[in-house]
Amino acid sequence: MYREISKGNLPAGLDFFWPLFYGETNTLFEHLPSNVTWVLDKGFRDSVDRQWASIIDRHKLACLVPERLPLPPEQLYASPTEIIQRVDTETRAFLDTKSHEQSEGVKPGIFWVEPRSNEPYSAVIQHLQHTPCRTLLAFESQGRQDIINEVLGSRDMYPTKVDAWTEFADEDGPQLATIICRLERGAVFRALGLEVLTETQIFGERITHKPRRAARSRDPESIIQSLAELKIDDPVVHEDHGVGRYRGLKVMRILEHESELMVIDYQGGDKLYVPILNLHLVSRYLGGDSETAPLHKLGSEQWAKAK
């Protein structure tokens, strides 16, 4: 190793000798604030022991090559004893997937929108009207938050926008609130009279598609996951054809099969029919107000230049 470095080379495995280049080395513990809370898996001690056993095994194998004897594991890694002693002095929270006697056993509900219904948000609205709990609605983007606020406002339900859980959970917190926070699943705390609903409980799981080619990055808010988000005449952007106006859904018979298509109007009265399976090619227009959104012409180079 020394000979290779003397020649100006960076030999493989040099990172396993980095303690030799410093007078003193630190662990993660030295880089964290004193008031940190450690969130640990219930079986973290077993995990530490297994990892250390793996390190010892690799060290024994490396010692079989006398020309490149490795450093002792204690110089490269914190030992299990050191880790456990340090963690035991910190504030800790343990995660456990097992059920507990004190668990309420209440599973979060599903209140998906129904795009083809005259009342697409009826499920979540009815739930909010009848739940005994104060409810926090968590969304990944402001776009989704604004949509729900508008829908609920039309039913004389006006959520309070909060920036933190404590604002909602406080005894004087709002009955109904929304927050921008990425959560995969909701929760019901009956004993506290609190409930959390997430975006996936209303709009379903996020759908991702592999790009057909290298594409420009798109704002997460512009990805349409549900037709219920769109209103007739809303400006939309097709990845290949530009900005048009959403005209709703239409069922057409194609090759002896009925297919549901999204209809988009373009300049000059041209229409584009987009299969629902290609919905990922369409996004909401976020370039300004709906009234000032452009209207492109199909088949022209206008959109290609705008991109």
mmCIF file of N, CA and C in Angstrom, residues 20-86:
data_model
loop_
_atom_site.group_PDB
_atom_site.id
_atom_site.type_symbol
_atom_site.label_atom_id
_atom_site.label_comp_id
_atom_site.label_asym_id
_atom_site.label_seq_id
_atom_site.Cartn_x
_atom_site.Cartn_y
_atom_site.Cartn_z
ATOM 1 N N LEU A 20 -4.845 6.020 9.424
ATOM 2 C CA LEU A 20 -3.404 6.299 9.439
ATOM 3 C C LEU A 20 -3.110 7.717 8.975
ATOM 4 N N PHE A 21 -4.055 8.359 8.317
ATOM 5 C CA PHE A 21 -3.820 9.692 7.768
ATOM 6 C C PHE A 21 -4.301 10.802 8.707
ATOM 7 N N TYR A 22 -4.861 10.419 9.854
ATOM 8 C CA TYR A 22 -5.387 11.406 10.792
ATOM 9 C C TYR A 22 -4.897 11.099 12.195
ATOM 10 N N GLY A 23 -4.624 12.147 12.963
ATOM 11 C CA GLY A 23 -4.173 11.946 14.335
ATOM 12 C C GLY A 23 -5.278 11.432 15.226
ATOM 13 N N GLU A 24 -6.526 11.776 14.886
ATOM 14 C CA GLU A 24 -7.667 11.355 15.690
ATOM 15 C C GLU A 24 -8.872 11.170 14.777
ATOM 16 N N THR A 25 -9.666 10.164 15.055
ATOM 17 C CA THR A 25 -10.875 9.929 14.259
ATOM 18 C C THR A 25 -12.103 9.983 15.159
ATOM 19 N N ASN A 26 -13.233 10.333 14.573
ATOM 20 C CA ASN A 26 -14.489 10.450 15.308
ATOM 21 C C ASN A 26 -15.528 9.486 14.763
ATOM 22 N N THR A 27 -16.580 9.295 15.527
ATOM 23 C CA THR A 27 -17.721 8.497 15.071
ATOM 24 C C THR A 27 -18.905 9.430 14.846
ATOM 25 N N LEU A 28 -20.010 8.866 14.442
ATOM 26 C CA LEU A 28 -21.221 9.646 14.219
ATOM 27 C C LEU A 28 -21.668 10.365 15.492
ATOM 28 N N PHE A 29 -21.393 9.771 16.644
ATOM 29 C CA PHE A 29 -21.825 10.362 17.910
ATOM 30 C C PHE A 29 -21.269 11.772 18.106
ATOM 31 N N GLU A 30 -20.025 11.998 17.666
ATOM 32 C CA GLU A 30 -19.397 13.303 17.868
ATOM 33 C C GLU A 30 -19.954 14.390 16.954
ATOM 34 N N HIS A 31 -20.739 13.992 15.942
ATOM 35 C CA HIS A 31 -21.245 14.970 14.979
ATOM 36 C C HIS A 31 -22.720 15.308 15.187
ATOM 37 N N LEU A 32 -23.338 14.716 16.196
ATOM 38 C CA LEU A 32 -24.757 14.957 16.450
ATOM 39 C C LEU A 32 -24.939 15.843 17.671
ATOM 40 N N PRO A 33 -26.001 16.642 17.691
ATOM 41 C CA PRO A 33 -26.261 17.505 18.851
ATOM 42 C C PRO A 33 -26.580 16.679 20.091
ATOM 43 N N SER A 34 -26.424 17.285 21.242
ATOM 44 C CA SER A 34 -26.601 16.564 22.504
ATOM 45 C C SER A 34 -28.060 16.221 22.788
ATOM 46 N N ASN A 35 -29.003 16.939 22.144
ATOM 47 C CA ASN A 35 -30.422 16.706 22.424
ATOM 48 C C ASN A 35 -31.093 15.817 21.374
ATOM 49 N N VAL A 36 -30.310 15.055 20.625
ATOM 50 C CA VAL A 36 -30.866 14.221 19.564
ATOM 51 C C VAL A 36 -31.642 13.041 20.152
ATOM 52 N N THR A 37 -32.685 12.612 19.434
ATOM 53 C CA THR A 37 -33.440 11.410 19.812
ATOM 54 C C THR A 37 -33.123 10.299 18.813
ATOM 55 N N TRP A 38 -32.711 9.174 19.309
ATOM 56 C CA TRP A 38 -32.376 8.030 18.456
ATOM 57 C C TRP A 38 -33.626 7.179 18.247
ATOM 58 N N VAL A 39 -34.000 6.969 16.989
ATOM 59 C CA VAL A 39 -35.129 6.103 16.646
ATOM 60 C C VAL A 39 -34.545 4.764 16.203
ATOM 61 N N LEU A 40 -34.788 3.733 16.982
ATOM 62 C CA LEU A 40 -34.119 2.448 16.790
ATOM 63 C C LEU A 40 -35.125 1.323 16.584
ATOM 64 N N ASP A 41 -34.720 0.370 15.755
ATOM 65 C CA ASP A 41 -35.498 -0.849 15.620
ATOM 66 C C ASP A 41 -35.390 -1.644 16.909
ATOM 67 N N LYS A 42 -36.459 -2.361 17.225
ATOM 68 C CA LYS A 42 -36.489 -3.111 18.476
ATOM 69 C C LYS A 42 -35.319 -4.088 18.589
ATOM 70 N N GLY A 43 -34.887 -4.630 17.464
ATOM 71 C CA GLY A 43 -33.795 -5.607 17.493
ATOM 72 C C GLY A 43 -32.466 -5.023 17.073
ATOM 73 N N PHE A 44 -32.238 -3.736 17.379
ATOM 74 C CA PHE A 44 -31.015 -3.102 16.890
ATOM 75 C C PHE A 44 -29.751 -3.709 17.505
ATOM 76 N N ARG A 45 -29.837 -4.208 18.743
ATOM 77 C CA ARG A 45 -28.646 -4.802 19.362
ATOM 78 C C ARG A 45 -28.217 -6.064 18.629
ATOM 79 N N ASP A 46 -29.180 -6.869 18.218
ATOM 80 C CA ASP A 46 -28.853 -8.061 17.430
ATOM 81 C C ASP A 46 -28.229 -7.652 16.101
ATOM 82 N N SER A 47 -28.730 -6.567 15.512
ATOM 83 C CA SER A 47 -28.188 -6.086 14.234
ATOM 84 C C SER A 47 -26.741 -5.625 14.400
ATOM 85 N N VAL A 48 -26.465 -4.947 15.500
ATOM 86 C CA VAL A 48 -25.092 -4.499 15.778
ATOM 87 C C VAL A 48 -24.167 -5.703 15.917
ATOM 88 N N ASP A 49 -24.598 -6.717 16.642
ATOM 89 C CA ASP A 49 -23.772 -7.921 16.829
ATOM 90 C C ASP A 49 -23.535 -8.636 15.506
ATOM 91 N N ARG A 50 -24.566 -8.737 14.682
ATOM 92 C CA ARG A 50 -24.407 -9.411 13.382
ATOM 93 C C ARG A 50 -23.440 -8.644 12.491
ATOM 94 N N GLN A 51 -23.548 -7.324 12.491
ATOM 95 C CA GLN A 51 -22.658 -6.522 11.667
ATOM 96 C C GLN A 51 -21.208 -6.655 12.135
ATOM 97 N N TRP A 52 -21.012 -6.671 13.443
ATOM 98 C CA TRP A 52 -19.656 -6.816 13.978
ATOM 99 C C TRP A 52 -19.080 -8.194 13.634
ATOM 100 N N ALA A 53 -19.889 -9.219 13.715
ATOM 101 C CA ALA A 53 -19.422 -10.567 13.356
ATOM 102 C C ALA A 53 -19.004 -10.616 11.897
ATOM 103 N N SER A 54 -19.760 -9.920 11.040
ATOM 104 C CA SER A 54 -19.413 -9.864 9.620
ATOM 105 C C SER A 54 -18.083 -9.139 9.411
ATOM 106 N N ILE A 55 -17.867 -8.066 10.171
ATOM 107 C CA ILE A 55 -16.601 -7.319 10.075
ATOM 108 C C ILE A 55 -15.428 -8.200 10.496
ATOM 109 N N ILE A 56 -15.591 -8.932 11.571
ATOM 110 C CA ILE A 56 -14.519 -9.808 12.060
ATOM 111 C C ILE A 56 -14.199 -10.890 11.019
ATOM 112 N N ASP A 57 -15.225 -11.458 10.403
ATOM 113 C CA ASP A 57 -15.007 -12.484 9.379
ATOM 114 C C ASP A 57 -14.221 -11.919 8.201
ATOM 115 N N ARG A 58 -14.583 -10.713 7.748
ATOM 116 C CA ARG A 58 -13.873 -10.101 6.622
ATOM 117 C C ARG A 58 -12.423 -9.787 6.998
ATOM 118 N N HIS A 59 -12.211 -9.391 8.249
ATOM 119 C CA HIS A 59 -10.857 -9.086 8.705
ATOM 120 C C HIS A 59 -9.984 -10.344 8.688
ATOM 121 N N LYS A 60 -10.539 -11.465 9.122
ATOM 122 C CA LYS A 60 -9.785 -12.720 9.119
ATOM 123 C C LYS A 60 -9.396 -13.122 7.699
ATOM 124 N N LEU A 61 -10.321 -12.935 6.769
ATOM 125 C CA LEU A 61 -10.005 -13.263 5.377
ATOM 126 C C LEU A 61 -8.909 -12.354 4.838
ATOM 127 N N ALA A 62 -8.980 -11.053 5.177
ATOM 128 C CA ALA A 62 -7.979 -10.111 4.684
ATOM 129 C C ALA A 62 -6.598 -10.412 5.240
ATOM 130 N N CYS A 63 -6.534 -10.995 6.440
ATOM 131 C CA CYS A 63 -5.246 -11.322 7.058
ATOM 132 C C CYS A 63 -4.524 -12.462 6.348
ATOM 133 N N LEU A 64 -5.220 -13.152 5.460
ATOM 134 C CA LEU A 64 -4.598 -14.243 4.711
ATOM 135 C C LEU A 64 -3.622 -13.723 3.663
ATOM 136 N N VAL A 65 -3.657 -12.403 3.390
ATOM 137 C CA VAL A 65 -2.716 -11.792 2.438
ATOM 138 C C VAL A 65 -1.710 -10.978 3.246
ATOM 139 N N PRO A 66 -0.554 -11.542 3.610
ATOM 140 C CA PRO A 66 0.398 -10.866 4.507
ATOM 141 C C PRO A 66 0.966 -9.574 3.934
ATOM 142 N N GLU A 67 0.994 -9.447 2.589
ATOM 143 C CA GLU A 67 1.540 -8.225 1.992
ATOM 144 C C GLU A 67 0.644 -7.014 2.251
ATOM 145 N N ARG A 68 -0.635 -7.267 2.568
ATOM 146 C CA ARG A 68 -1.559 -6.145 2.765
ATOM 147 C C ARG A 68 -2.401 -6.401 4.013
ATOM 148 N N LEU A 69 -1.718 -6.533 5.135
ATOM 149 C CA LEU A 69 -2.438 -6.791 6.378
ATOM 150 C C LEU A 69 -3.335 -5.603 6.727
ATOM 151 N N PRO A 70 -4.574 -5.867 7.064
ATOM 152 C CA PRO A 70 -5.506 -4.781 7.377
ATOM 153 C C PRO A 70 -5.317 -4.249 8.785
ATOM 154 N N LEU A 71 -5.874 -3.086 9.037
ATOM 155 C CA LEU A 71 -5.864 -2.537 10.379
ATOM 156 C C LEU A 71 -6.844 -3.311 11.256
ATOM 157 N N PRO A 72 -6.622 -3.316 12.542
ATOM 158 C CA PRO A 72 -7.578 -3.983 13.450
ATOM 159 C C PRO A 72 -8.967 -3.341 13.305
ATOM 160 N N PRO A 73 -10.019 -4.132 13.397
ATOM 161 C CA PRO A 73 -11.373 -3.600 13.241
ATOM 162 C C PRO A 73 -11.682 -2.448 14.188
ATOM 163 N N GLU A 74 -11.106 -2.476 15.395
ATOM 164 C CA GLU A 74 -11.388 -1.427 16.376
ATOM 165 C C GLU A 74 -10.905 -0.058 15.924
ATOM 166 N N GLN A 75 -9.946 -0.014 14.983
ATOM 167 C CA GLN A 75 -9.470 1.262 14.478
ATOM 168 C C GLN A 75 -10.367 1.817 13.374
ATOM 169 N N LEU A 76 -11.165 0.948 12.809
ATOM 170 C CA LEU A 76 -12.020 1.365 11.695
ATOM 171 C C LEU A 76 -13.476 1.527 12.090
ATOM 172 N N TYR A 77 -13.922 0.771 13.074
ATOM 173 C CA TYR A 77 -15.344 0.760 13.428
ATOM 174 C C TYR A 77 -15.523 0.903 14.940
ATOM 175 N N ALA A 78 -16.662 1.436 15.314
ATOM 176 C CA ALA A 78 -17.036 1.453 16.729
ATOM 177 C C ALA A 78 -17.490 0.051 17.101
ATOM 178 N N SER A 79 -17.008 -0.447 18.206
ATOM 179 C CA SER A 79 -17.355 -1.804 18.633
ATOM 180 C C SER A 79 -18.788 -1.836 19.157
ATOM 181 N N PRO A 80 -19.404 -3.027 19.198
ATOM 182 C CA PRO A 80 -20.757 -3.138 19.755
ATOM 183 C C PRO A 80 -20.866 -2.571 21.164
ATOM 184 N N THR A 81 -19.861 -2.825 21.980
ATOM 185 C CA THR A 81 -19.897 -2.314 23.360
ATOM 186 C C THR A 81 -19.942 -0.791 23.378
ATOM 187 N N GLU A 82 -19.107 -0.176 22.541
ATOM 188 C CA GLU A 82 -19.071 1.286 22.476
ATOM 189 C C GLU A 82 -20.392 1.851 21.979
ATOM 190 N N ILE A 83 -20.954 1.238 20.955
ATOM 191 C CA ILE A 83 -22.218 1.728 20.386
ATOM 192 C C ILE A 83 -23.334 1.648 21.421
ATOM 193 N N ILE A 84 -23.458 0.494 22.066
ATOM 194 C CA ILE A 84 -24.558 0.295 23.020
ATOM 195 C C ILE A 84 -24.401 1.212 24.229
ATOM 196 N N GLN A 85 -23.157 1.371 24.715
ATOM 197 C CA GLN A 85 -22.940 2.261 25.851
ATOM 198 C C GLN A 85 -23.312 3.700 25.511
ATOM 199 N N ARG A 86 -22.979 4.130 24.304
ATOM 200 C CA ARG A 86 -23.288 5.504 23.910
ATOM 201 C C ARG A 86 -24.786 5.701 23.713
#
